[in-house]
Amino acid sequence: MKSYTAKTATPDAIVDELLNGGGAVKISGLFSTDQIAEARAIIMEHSESDSEKATHFQGAAEESGKINLQRRVWNLLAKGDVFSDMAAHPVLMDILRKFLGTEFIMGSIAANRILPGGPGQEPHVDYPYWDYHKPETHPIGFNGSFPMNAQVSVILDPFTVESGATGYMPGSQKELRYPTAEDKFFDTCEQMIGEPGDVALFYGVTWHCAMPNNADHDRNAVLIQYLPKWVKPMEDMPAALPQSFMDAASPDIRQLLGLNYPYPEVLDAAKAGNTEGRK
């Protein structure tokens, strides 16, 4: 996985690597030690209980009774300003404007905490492609030549081989396909190794999954999903946020929440007049 810093992570270089290279990059130097510590403390506080939350690609863990060793924390924007800072970091925003269009939105921001002994995931592709194991439910000719997803993992604990750093198959984003057993993902995958504060940015059609945590410490990350403005978000964030948050939101956060894009709209009640076209 190619590595960049906040200064060297130019949009053109990153976008080329996401589309035509390995499909994933690492960027260091975006977040301070204090930001990482604050985000981790909030996530730990909200995930101390093993009460079940919605998750995905954890079917084997559920069957084996170990799903409680992987814990999700949803609706992070409501749980601390640090998560807004992470979601709208200027370096990430510049890259994503190039990759997903200038009016891109955020589909979800959540935490994934994998406790020691936690099993890994099924190799997969991410929303809105994540059910592509049923390709007949998607349009004919659907392909990955233009992106409808970018994923950011803000690393909060050491991502090592032992702790189950995210496994991925370099180059797999070049053909939109759900991985199968015949692909022998675990025999040839690489891992997104990183230190707290590093960011793994990847195109969500790159085959990937969390790997088993065999370390003696938790493996925490903030997971942020970005989408083109017209893709239906996975998480209904505006509905989960208080009005006070919406009123105080920065222009970038308002864009990420999809508040600048009017559709779907009740057009029978919309303001009269021509609303679209060059003129």
PDB file of C-alpha atoms in Angstrom:
ATOM      1  CA  MET A   1       0.000   0.000   0.000  1.00  0.00           C
ATOM      2  CA  LYS A   2       1.518   3.296  -1.078  1.00  0.00           C
ATOM      3  CA  SER A   3       2.126   5.791   1.726  1.00  0.00           C
ATOM      4  CA  TYR A   4       1.643   9.558   1.640  1.00  0.00           C
ATOM      5  CA  THR A   5       1.783  12.455   4.066  1.00  0.00           C
ATOM      6  CA  ALA A   6      -0.561  15.400   4.436  1.00  0.00           C
ATOM      7  CA  LYS A   7       1.777  17.343   2.127  1.00  0.00           C
ATOM      8  CA  THR A   8       2.349  14.669  -0.530  1.00  0.00           C
ATOM      9  CA  ALA A   9      -1.241  13.369  -0.759  1.00  0.00           C
ATOM     10  CA  THR A  10      -2.126  15.229  -3.941  1.00  0.00           C
ATOM     11  CA  PRO A  11      -5.577  14.467  -5.374  1.00  0.00           C
ATOM     12  CA  ASP A  12      -4.263  13.426  -8.806  1.00  0.00           C
ATOM     13  CA  ALA A  13      -1.783  10.911  -7.363  1.00  0.00           C
ATOM     14  CA  ILE A  14      -4.272   9.431  -4.912  1.00  0.00           C
ATOM     15  CA  VAL A  15      -7.105   9.133  -7.431  1.00  0.00           C
ATOM     16  CA  ASP A  16      -4.835   7.375  -9.921  1.00  0.00           C
ATOM     17  CA  GLU A  17      -3.754   4.875  -7.269  1.00  0.00           C
ATOM     18  CA  LEU A  18      -7.357   4.231  -6.208  1.00  0.00           C
ATOM     19  CA  LEU A  19      -8.566   3.613  -9.758  1.00  0.00           C
ATOM     20  CA  ASN A  20      -5.561   2.160 -11.545  1.00  0.00           C
ATOM     21  CA  GLY A  21      -3.152   1.031  -8.841  1.00  0.00           C
ATOM     22  CA  GLY A  22      -3.632  -1.030  -5.722  1.00  0.00           C
ATOM     23  CA  GLY A  23      -6.958   0.535  -4.787  1.00  0.00           C
ATOM     24  CA  ALA A  24      -5.825   1.713  -1.332  1.00  0.00           C
ATOM     25  CA  VAL A  25      -3.388   4.235   0.143  1.00  0.00           C
ATOM     26  CA  LYS A  26      -2.137   5.277   3.569  1.00  0.00           C
ATOM     27  CA  ILE A  27      -1.935   8.950   4.589  1.00  0.00           C
ATOM     28  CA  SER A  28      -0.141  10.033   7.750  1.00  0.00           C
ATOM     29  CA  GLY A  29      -0.096  13.320   9.621  1.00  0.00           C
ATOM     30  CA  LEU A  30      -3.733  14.366   9.284  1.00  0.00           C
ATOM     31  CA  PHE A  31      -4.738  14.075  12.938  1.00  0.00           C
ATOM     32  CA  SER A  32      -3.050  14.964  16.212  1.00  0.00           C
ATOM     33  CA  THR A  33      -2.327  12.639  19.117  1.00  0.00           C
ATOM     34  CA  ASP A  34      -4.972  14.477  21.155  1.00  0.00           C
ATOM     35  CA  GLN A  35      -7.627  14.001  18.450  1.00  0.00           C
ATOM     36  CA  ILE A  36      -6.900  10.282  18.238  1.00  0.00           C
ATOM     37  CA  ALA A  37      -7.002   9.893  22.033  1.00  0.00           C
ATOM     38  CA  GLU A  38     -10.287  11.819  22.283  1.00  0.00           C
ATOM     39  CA  ALA A  39     -11.959   9.806  19.527  1.00  0.00           C
ATOM     40  CA  ARG A  40     -10.796   6.514  21.043  1.00  0.00           C
ATOM     41  CA  ALA A  41     -12.013   7.441  24.534  1.00  0.00           C
ATOM     42  CA  ILE A  42     -15.477   8.312  23.223  1.00  0.00           C
ATOM     43  CA  ILE A  43     -15.709   5.081  21.256  1.00  0.00           C
ATOM     44  CA  MET A  44     -14.579   2.978  24.211  1.00  0.00           C
ATOM     45  CA  GLU A  45     -17.171   4.664  26.438  1.00  0.00           C
ATOM     46  CA  HIS A  46     -19.973   3.963  23.988  1.00  0.00           C
ATOM     47  CA  SER A  47     -18.959   0.343  23.335  1.00  0.00           C
ATOM     48  CA  GLU A  48     -18.252  -1.001  26.817  1.00  0.00           C
ATOM     49  CA  SER A  49     -21.539  -2.880  26.784  1.00  0.00           C
ATOM     50  CA  ASP A  50     -21.704  -5.931  24.542  1.00  0.00           C
ATOM     51  CA  SER A  51     -25.281  -5.072  23.590  1.00  0.00           C
ATOM     52  CA  GLU A  52     -25.815  -5.906  19.954  1.00  0.00           C
ATOM     53  CA  LYS A  53     -25.736  -3.263  17.234  1.00  0.00           C
ATOM     54  CA  ALA A  54     -26.328  -3.588  13.530  1.00  0.00           C
ATOM     55  CA  THR A  55     -23.211  -4.814  11.742  1.00  0.00           C
ATOM     56  CA  HIS A  56     -22.341  -6.605   8.515  1.00  0.00           C
ATOM     57  CA  PHE A  57     -20.109  -9.279   6.974  1.00  0.00           C
ATOM     58  CA  GLN A  58     -20.001 -11.003  10.383  1.00  0.00           C
ATOM     59  CA  GLY A  59     -22.136 -14.059   9.619  1.00  0.00           C
ATOM     60  CA  ALA A  60     -19.470 -16.548  10.696  1.00  0.00           C
ATOM     61  CA  ALA A  61     -18.904 -14.641  13.953  1.00  0.00           C
ATOM     62  CA  GLU A  62     -22.629 -14.705  14.690  1.00  0.00           C
ATOM     63  CA  GLU A  63     -22.805 -18.440  14.032  1.00  0.00           C
ATOM     64  CA  SER A  64     -19.841 -19.122  16.342  1.00  0.00           C
ATOM     65  CA  GLY A  65     -21.156 -16.934  19.172  1.00  0.00           C
ATOM     66  CA  LYS A  66     -18.346 -14.382  18.892  1.00  0.00           C
ATOM     67  CA  ILE A  67     -20.194 -11.452  17.373  1.00  0.00           C
ATOM     68  CA  ASN A  68     -19.990  -9.631  20.733  1.00  0.00           C
ATOM     69  CA  LEU A  69     -16.217  -9.316  20.156  1.00  0.00           C
ATOM     70  CA  GLN A  70     -16.892  -6.883  17.315  1.00  0.00           C
ATOM     71  CA  ARG A  71     -18.744  -3.742  18.409  1.00  0.00           C
ATOM     72  CA  ARG A  72     -20.112  -0.874  16.365  1.00  0.00           C
ATOM     73  CA  VAL A  73     -20.727   2.697  17.467  1.00  0.00           C
ATOM     74  CA  TRP A  74     -23.043   4.544  15.103  1.00  0.00           C
ATOM     75  CA  ASN A  75     -24.063   8.220  14.769  1.00  0.00           C
ATOM     76  CA  LEU A  76     -20.603   9.501  15.682  1.00  0.00           C
ATOM     77  CA  LEU A  77     -21.278  13.098  14.630  1.00  0.00           C
ATOM     78  CA  ALA A  78     -23.577  13.406  17.654  1.00  0.00           C
ATOM     79  CA  LYS A  79     -20.960  12.012  20.016  1.00  0.00           C
ATOM     80  CA  GLY A  80     -18.123  14.533  19.680  1.00  0.00           C
ATOM     81  CA  ASP A  81     -16.871  17.424  17.539  1.00  0.00           C
ATOM     82  CA  VAL A  82     -13.686  15.477  16.822  1.00  0.00           C
ATOM     83  CA  PHE A  83     -15.649  13.259  14.424  1.00  0.00           C
ATOM     84  CA  SER A  84     -16.813  16.234  12.368  1.00  0.00           C
ATOM     85  CA  ASP A  85     -13.180  17.346  12.180  1.00  0.00           C
ATOM     86  CA  MET A  86     -12.189  13.899  10.915  1.00  0.00           C
ATOM     87  CA  ALA A  87     -14.996  13.651   8.362  1.00  0.00           C
ATOM     88  CA  ALA A  88     -14.308  17.072   6.819  1.00  0.00           C
ATOM     89  CA  HIS A  89     -10.505  17.212   6.993  1.00  0.00           C
ATOM     90  CA  PRO A  90      -9.353  19.549   4.182  1.00  0.00           C
ATOM     91  CA  VAL A  91      -6.887  17.051   2.692  1.00  0.00           C
ATOM     92  CA  LEU A  92      -9.565  14.369   2.482  1.00  0.00           C
ATOM     93  CA  MET A  93     -12.122  16.814   1.115  1.00  0.00           C
ATOM     94  CA  ASP A  94      -9.785  17.853  -1.718  1.00  0.00           C
ATOM     95  CA  ILE A  95      -9.085  14.239  -2.684  1.00  0.00           C
ATOM     96  CA  LEU A  96     -12.722  13.226  -2.545  1.00  0.00           C
ATOM     97  CA  ARG A  97     -13.887  16.198  -4.625  1.00  0.00           C
ATOM     98  CA  LYS A  98     -11.632  14.868  -7.376  1.00  0.00           C
ATOM     99  CA  PHE A  99     -12.744  11.243  -6.884  1.00  0.00           C
ATOM    100  CA  LEU A 100     -16.506  11.554  -6.271  1.00  0.00           C
ATOM    101  CA  GLY A 101     -17.404  14.991  -7.621  1.00  0.00           C
ATOM    102  CA  THR A 102     -17.340  18.350  -5.902  1.00  0.00           C
ATOM    103  CA  GLU A 103     -20.733  17.892  -4.208  1.00  0.00           C
ATOM    104  CA  PHE A 104     -20.083  14.409  -2.734  1.00  0.00           C
ATOM    105  CA  ILE A 105     -21.781  13.377   0.517  1.00  0.00           C
ATOM    106  CA  MET A 106     -21.102  11.115   3.481  1.00  0.00           C
ATOM    107  CA  GLY A 107     -23.013   7.846   3.700  1.00  0.00           C
ATOM    108  CA  SER A 108     -21.980   6.850   7.214  1.00  0.00           C
ATOM    109  CA  ILE A 109     -19.516   7.576  10.000  1.00  0.00           C
ATOM    110  CA  ALA A 110     -19.162   4.865  12.627  1.00  0.00           C
ATOM    111  CA  ALA A 111     -16.604   3.098  14.780  1.00  0.00           C
ATOM    112  CA  ASN A 112     -15.544  -0.519  14.540  1.00  0.00           C
ATOM    113  CA  ARG A 113     -14.037  -1.965  17.715  1.00  0.00           C
ATOM    114  CA  ILE A 114     -12.651  -5.493  17.497  1.00  0.00           C
ATOM    115  CA  LEU A 115     -11.737  -6.959  20.882  1.00  0.00           C
ATOM    116  CA  PRO A 116      -8.931  -9.488  21.410  1.00  0.00           C
ATOM    117  CA  GLY A 117     -10.094 -12.811  20.046  1.00  0.00           C
ATOM    118  CA  GLY A 118     -12.528 -11.151  17.676  1.00  0.00           C
ATOM    119  CA  PRO A 119     -12.889 -13.001  14.379  1.00  0.00           C
ATOM    120  CA  GLY A 120     -12.450 -11.409  11.008  1.00  0.00           C
ATOM    121  CA  GLN A 121     -15.019 -10.646   8.362  1.00  0.00           C
ATOM    122  CA  GLU A 122     -16.090 -12.195   5.112  1.00  0.00           C
ATOM    123  CA  PRO A 123     -14.119 -10.649   2.209  1.00  0.00           C
ATOM    124  CA  HIS A 124     -16.444  -8.158   0.581  1.00  0.00           C
ATOM    125  CA  VAL A 125     -17.007  -4.890  -1.290  1.00  0.00           C
ATOM    126  CA  ASP A 126     -18.653  -1.893   0.338  1.00  0.00           C
ATOM    127  CA  TYR A 127     -21.965  -0.044   0.022  1.00  0.00           C
ATOM    128  CA  PRO A 128     -23.582   0.611  -2.426  1.00  0.00           C
ATOM    129  CA  TYR A 129     -21.935  -2.449  -3.964  1.00  0.00           C
ATOM    130  CA  TRP A 130     -22.022  -4.563  -0.812  1.00  0.00           C
ATOM    131  CA  ASP A 131     -24.788  -6.921  -1.929  1.00  0.00           C
ATOM    132  CA  TYR A 132     -23.148  -7.550  -5.292  1.00  0.00           C
ATOM    133  CA  HIS A 133     -23.140 -11.226  -4.388  1.00  0.00           C
ATOM    134  CA  LYS A 134     -26.632 -10.800  -5.911  1.00  0.00           C
ATOM    135  CA  PRO A 135     -25.602  -9.127  -9.199  1.00  0.00           C
ATOM    136  CA  GLU A 136     -29.049  -9.665 -10.710  1.00  0.00           C
ATOM    137  CA  THR A 137     -30.406  -6.986  -8.349  1.00  0.00           C
ATOM    138  CA  HIS A 138     -28.168  -4.349  -9.956  1.00  0.00           C
ATOM    139  CA  PRO A 139     -28.394  -2.715 -13.409  1.00  0.00           C
ATOM    140  CA  ILE A 140     -27.038  -4.488 -16.460  1.00  0.00           C
ATOM    141  CA  GLY A 141     -23.568  -3.306 -17.387  1.00  0.00           C
ATOM    142  CA  PHE A 142     -22.828  -2.163 -13.820  1.00  0.00           C
ATOM    143  CA  ASN A 143     -19.071  -1.788 -13.368  1.00  0.00           C
ATOM    144  CA  GLY A 144     -16.421  -0.094 -11.284  1.00  0.00           C
ATOM    145  CA  SER A 145     -15.019   2.193 -13.973  1.00  0.00           C
ATOM    146  CA  PHE A 146     -16.433   5.233 -12.200  1.00  0.00           C
ATOM    147  CA  PRO A 147     -16.513   5.321  -8.385  1.00  0.00           C
ATOM    148  CA  MET A 148     -19.620   5.459  -6.241  1.00  0.00           C
ATOM    149  CA  ASN A 149     -17.792   4.951  -2.957  1.00  0.00           C
ATOM    150  CA  ALA A 150     -14.664   5.920  -1.065  1.00  0.00           C
ATOM    151  CA  GLN A 151     -13.832   4.520   2.363  1.00  0.00           C
ATOM    152  CA  VAL A 152     -11.696   6.130   5.063  1.00  0.00           C
ATOM    153  CA  SER A 153     -10.453   4.267   8.121  1.00  0.00           C
ATOM    154  CA  VAL A 154      -8.947   6.543  10.767  1.00  0.00           C
ATOM    155  CA  ILE A 155      -6.690   4.201  12.729  1.00  0.00           C
ATOM    156  CA  LEU A 156      -6.963   4.554  16.520  1.00  0.00           C
ATOM    157  CA  ASP A 157      -4.980   1.489  17.687  1.00  0.00           C
ATOM    158  CA  PRO A 158      -1.961  -0.151  16.069  1.00  0.00           C
ATOM    159  CA  PHE A 159      -3.040  -1.948  12.911  1.00  0.00           C
ATOM    160  CA  THR A 160      -0.665  -4.899  12.736  1.00  0.00           C
ATOM    161  CA  VAL A 161      -0.801  -8.402  11.307  1.00  0.00           C
ATOM    162  CA  GLU A 162      -1.406  -9.689  14.828  1.00  0.00           C
ATOM    163  CA  SER A 163      -4.200  -7.225  15.657  1.00  0.00           C
ATOM    164  CA  GLY A 164      -6.018  -7.955  12.416  1.00  0.00           C
ATOM    165  CA  ALA A 165      -5.227  -4.975  10.215  1.00  0.00           C
ATOM    166  CA  THR A 166      -7.688  -4.796   7.322  1.00  0.00           C
ATOM    167  CA  GLY A 167      -6.852  -7.300   4.614  1.00  0.00           C
ATOM    168  CA  TYR A 168      -7.259  -6.267   0.987  1.00  0.00           C
ATOM    169  CA  MET A 169      -6.535  -7.557  -2.511  1.00  0.00           C
ATOM    170  CA  PRO A 170      -4.511  -4.973  -4.463  1.00  0.00           C
ATOM    171  CA  GLY A 171      -5.898  -4.355  -7.934  1.00  0.00           C
ATOM    172  CA  SER A 172      -9.232  -6.067  -7.307  1.00  0.00           C
ATOM    173  CA  GLN A 173     -11.071  -2.759  -7.796  1.00  0.00           C
ATOM    174  CA  LYS A 174     -10.402  -2.895 -11.524  1.00  0.00           C
ATOM    175  CA  GLU A 175     -13.203  -5.441 -12.060  1.00  0.00           C
ATOM    176  CA  LEU A 176     -16.440  -5.064 -10.114  1.00  0.00           C
ATOM    177  CA  ARG A 177     -17.047  -8.523  -8.692  1.00  0.00           C
ATOM    178  CA  TYR A 178     -17.835  -9.994  -5.291  1.00  0.00           C
ATOM    179  CA  PRO A 179     -14.975 -12.255  -4.113  1.00  0.00           C
ATOM    180  CA  THR A 180     -15.587 -15.997  -4.006  1.00  0.00           C
ATOM    181  CA  ALA A 181     -13.853 -18.899  -2.287  1.00  0.00           C
ATOM    182  CA  GLU A 182     -12.080 -19.679  -5.571  1.00  0.00           C
ATOM    183  CA  ASP A 183     -10.277 -16.322  -5.343  1.00  0.00           C
ATOM    184  CA  LYS A 184      -8.338 -17.587  -2.269  1.00  0.00           C
ATOM    185  CA  PHE A 185      -8.407 -14.124  -0.732  1.00  0.00           C
ATOM    186  CA  PHE A 186      -6.683 -15.113   2.501  1.00  0.00           C
ATOM    187  CA  ASP A 187      -3.809 -16.791   0.660  1.00  0.00           C
ATOM    188  CA  THR A 188      -2.754 -13.698  -1.269  1.00  0.00           C
ATOM    189  CA  CYS A 189      -4.187 -10.599   0.441  1.00  0.00           C
ATOM    190  CA  GLU A 190      -2.082  -7.791   1.868  1.00  0.00           C
ATOM    191  CA  GLN A 191      -2.917  -5.813   5.006  1.00  0.00           C
ATOM    192  CA  MET A 192      -3.439  -2.115   5.756  1.00  0.00           C
ATOM    193  CA  ILE A 193      -0.708  -1.764   8.379  1.00  0.00           C
ATOM    194  CA  GLY A 194      -0.693   1.556  10.246  1.00  0.00           C
ATOM    195  CA  GLU A 195      -0.165   3.451  13.472  1.00  0.00           C
ATOM    196  CA  PRO A 196      -2.700   5.485  15.459  1.00  0.00           C
ATOM    197  CA  GLY A 197      -3.395   8.663  13.489  1.00  0.00           C
ATOM    198  CA  ASP A 198      -2.785   7.118  10.088  1.00  0.00           C
ATOM    199  CA  VAL A 199      -5.608   7.019   7.565  1.00  0.00           C
ATOM    200  CA  ALA A 200      -6.336   4.185   5.157  1.00  0.00           C
ATOM    201  CA  LEU A 201      -8.237   5.517   2.148  1.00  0.00           C
ATOM    202  CA  PHE A 202      -9.545   3.018  -0.377  1.00  0.00           C
ATOM    203  CA  TYR A 203     -12.058   2.501  -3.159  1.00  0.00           C
ATOM    204  CA  GLY A 204     -14.841   0.361  -1.723  1.00  0.00           C
ATOM    205  CA  VAL A 205     -14.915  -2.130  -4.603  1.00  0.00           C
ATOM    206  CA  THR A 206     -11.430  -3.239  -3.588  1.00  0.00           C
ATOM    207  CA  TRP A 207     -11.908  -6.636  -1.943  1.00  0.00           C
ATOM    208  CA  HIS A 208     -11.232  -6.269   1.771  1.00  0.00           C
ATOM    209  CA  CYS A 209     -12.200  -7.399   5.264  1.00  0.00           C
ATOM    210  CA  ALA A 210     -11.235  -7.059   8.910  1.00  0.00           C
ATOM    211  CA  MET A 211      -8.843  -9.822   9.899  1.00  0.00           C
ATOM    212  CA  PRO A 212      -8.928 -11.733  13.228  1.00  0.00           C
ATOM    213  CA  ASN A 213      -7.551  -9.844  16.232  1.00  0.00           C
ATOM    214  CA  ASN A 214      -4.967 -12.136  17.807  1.00  0.00           C
ATOM    215  CA  ALA A 215      -3.320  -9.342  19.794  1.00  0.00           C
ATOM    216  CA  ASP A 216      -3.749  -8.494  23.483  1.00  0.00           C
ATOM    217  CA  HIS A 217      -5.335  -5.108  22.742  1.00  0.00           C
ATOM    218  CA  ASP A 218      -8.441  -3.742  21.025  1.00  0.00           C
ATOM    219  CA  ARG A 219      -8.364  -2.702  17.396  1.00  0.00           C
ATOM    220  CA  ASN A 220     -10.385   0.501  16.962  1.00  0.00           C
ATOM    221  CA  ALA A 221     -10.989   2.609  13.868  1.00  0.00           C
ATOM    222  CA  VAL A 222     -13.358   5.322  12.701  1.00  0.00           C
ATOM    223  CA  LEU A 223     -14.962   4.215   9.443  1.00  0.00           C
ATOM    224  CA  ILE A 224     -16.216   6.930   7.102  1.00  0.00           C
ATOM    225  CA  GLN A 225     -18.124   6.210   3.909  1.00  0.00           C
ATOM    226  CA  TYR A 226     -18.307   8.819   1.135  1.00  0.00           C
ATOM    227  CA  LEU A 227     -20.649   8.724  -1.868  1.00  0.00           C
ATOM    228  CA  PRO A 228     -21.591  10.800  -4.924  1.00  0.00           C
ATOM    229  CA  LYS A 229     -24.344  13.288  -4.112  1.00  0.00           C
ATOM    230  CA  TRP A 230     -27.072  11.201  -5.778  1.00  0.00           C
ATOM    231  CA  VAL A 231     -26.423   7.854  -4.069  1.00  0.00           C
ATOM    232  CA  LYS A 232     -28.822   7.101  -1.210  1.00  0.00           C
ATOM    233  CA  PRO A 233     -26.795   7.127   2.040  1.00  0.00           C
ATOM    234  CA  MET A 234     -26.499   3.994   4.143  1.00  0.00           C
ATOM    235  CA  GLU A 235     -26.997   5.809   7.450  1.00  0.00           C
ATOM    236  CA  ASP A 236     -29.761   8.409   7.914  1.00  0.00           C
ATOM    237  CA  MET A 237     -27.575  10.863   9.803  1.00  0.00           C
ATOM    238  CA  PRO A 238     -29.811  13.974   9.656  1.00  0.00           C
ATOM    239  CA  ALA A 239     -32.625  12.012  11.301  1.00  0.00           C
ATOM    240  CA  ALA A 240     -30.326  10.999  14.164  1.00  0.00           C
ATOM    241  CA  LEU A 241     -28.832  14.429  14.828  1.00  0.00           C
ATOM    242  CA  PRO A 242     -30.334  17.168  17.029  1.00  0.00           C
ATOM    243  CA  GLN A 243     -31.482  20.373  15.386  1.00  0.00           C
ATOM    244  CA  SER A 244     -28.820  22.281  17.326  1.00  0.00           C
ATOM    245  CA  PHE A 245     -26.139  20.297  15.472  1.00  0.00           C
ATOM    246  CA  MET A 246     -27.734  21.027  12.117  1.00  0.00           C
ATOM    247  CA  ASP A 247     -28.027  24.745  12.887  1.00  0.00           C
ATOM    248  CA  ALA A 248     -24.332  24.988  13.833  1.00  0.00           C
ATOM    249  CA  ALA A 249     -22.978  22.741  11.047  1.00  0.00           C
ATOM    250  CA  SER A 250     -20.198  24.117   8.848  1.00  0.00           C
ATOM    251  CA  PRO A 251     -20.728  24.351   5.072  1.00  0.00           C
ATOM    252  CA  ASP A 252     -18.639  21.214   4.546  1.00  0.00           C
ATOM    253  CA  ILE A 253     -20.611  19.224   7.111  1.00  0.00           C
ATOM    254  CA  ARG A 254     -23.893  20.415   5.587  1.00  0.00           C
ATOM    255  CA  GLN A 255     -22.663  19.159   2.215  1.00  0.00           C
ATOM    256  CA  LEU A 256     -21.617  15.828   3.730  1.00  0.00           C
ATOM    257  CA  LEU A 257     -25.053  15.411   5.316  1.00  0.00           C
ATOM    258  CA  GLY A 258     -26.686  15.867   1.896  1.00  0.00           C
ATOM    259  CA  LEU A 259     -28.465  19.052   2.935  1.00  0.00           C
ATOM    260  CA  ASN A 260     -27.394  20.871  -0.231  1.00  0.00           C
ATOM    261  CA  TYR A 261     -28.997  18.302  -2.545  1.00  0.00           C
ATOM    262  CA  PRO A 262     -32.802  18.648  -2.667  1.00  0.00           C
ATOM    263  CA  TYR A 263     -33.856  15.229  -3.945  1.00  0.00           C
ATOM    264  CA  PRO A 264     -36.068  13.343  -3.390  1.00  0.00           C
ATOM    265  CA  GLU A 265     -38.467  16.271  -3.299  1.00  0.00           C
ATOM    266  CA  VAL A 266     -42.254  16.640  -3.317  1.00  0.00           C
ATOM    267  CA  LEU A 267     -42.303  18.475  -6.628  1.00  0.00           C
ATOM    268  CA  ASP A 268     -46.035  19.089  -6.492  1.00  0.00           C
ATOM    269  CA  ALA A 269     -45.344  21.431  -3.568  1.00  0.00           C
ATOM    270  CA  ALA A 270     -42.055  22.843  -4.827  1.00  0.00           C
ATOM    271  CA  LYS A 271     -41.494  26.462  -5.775  1.00  0.00           C
ATOM    272  CA  ALA A 272     -42.758  27.176  -9.306  1.00  0.00           C
ATOM    273  CA  GLY A 273     -40.338  27.851 -12.128  1.00  0.00           C
ATOM    274  CA  ASN A 274     -37.565  26.238 -14.114  1.00  0.00           C
ATOM    275  CA  THR A 275     -35.168  24.563 -11.682  1.00  0.00           C
ATOM    276  CA  GLU A 276     -32.696  22.687 -13.892  1.00  0.00           C
ATOM    277  CA  GLY A 277     -30.785  23.085 -17.142  1.00  0.00           C
ATOM    278  CA  ARG A 278     -27.992  25.288 -18.435  1.00  0.00           C
ATOM    279  CA  LYS A 279     -30.294  28.305 -18.450  1.00  0.00           C
TER     280      LYS A 279
END
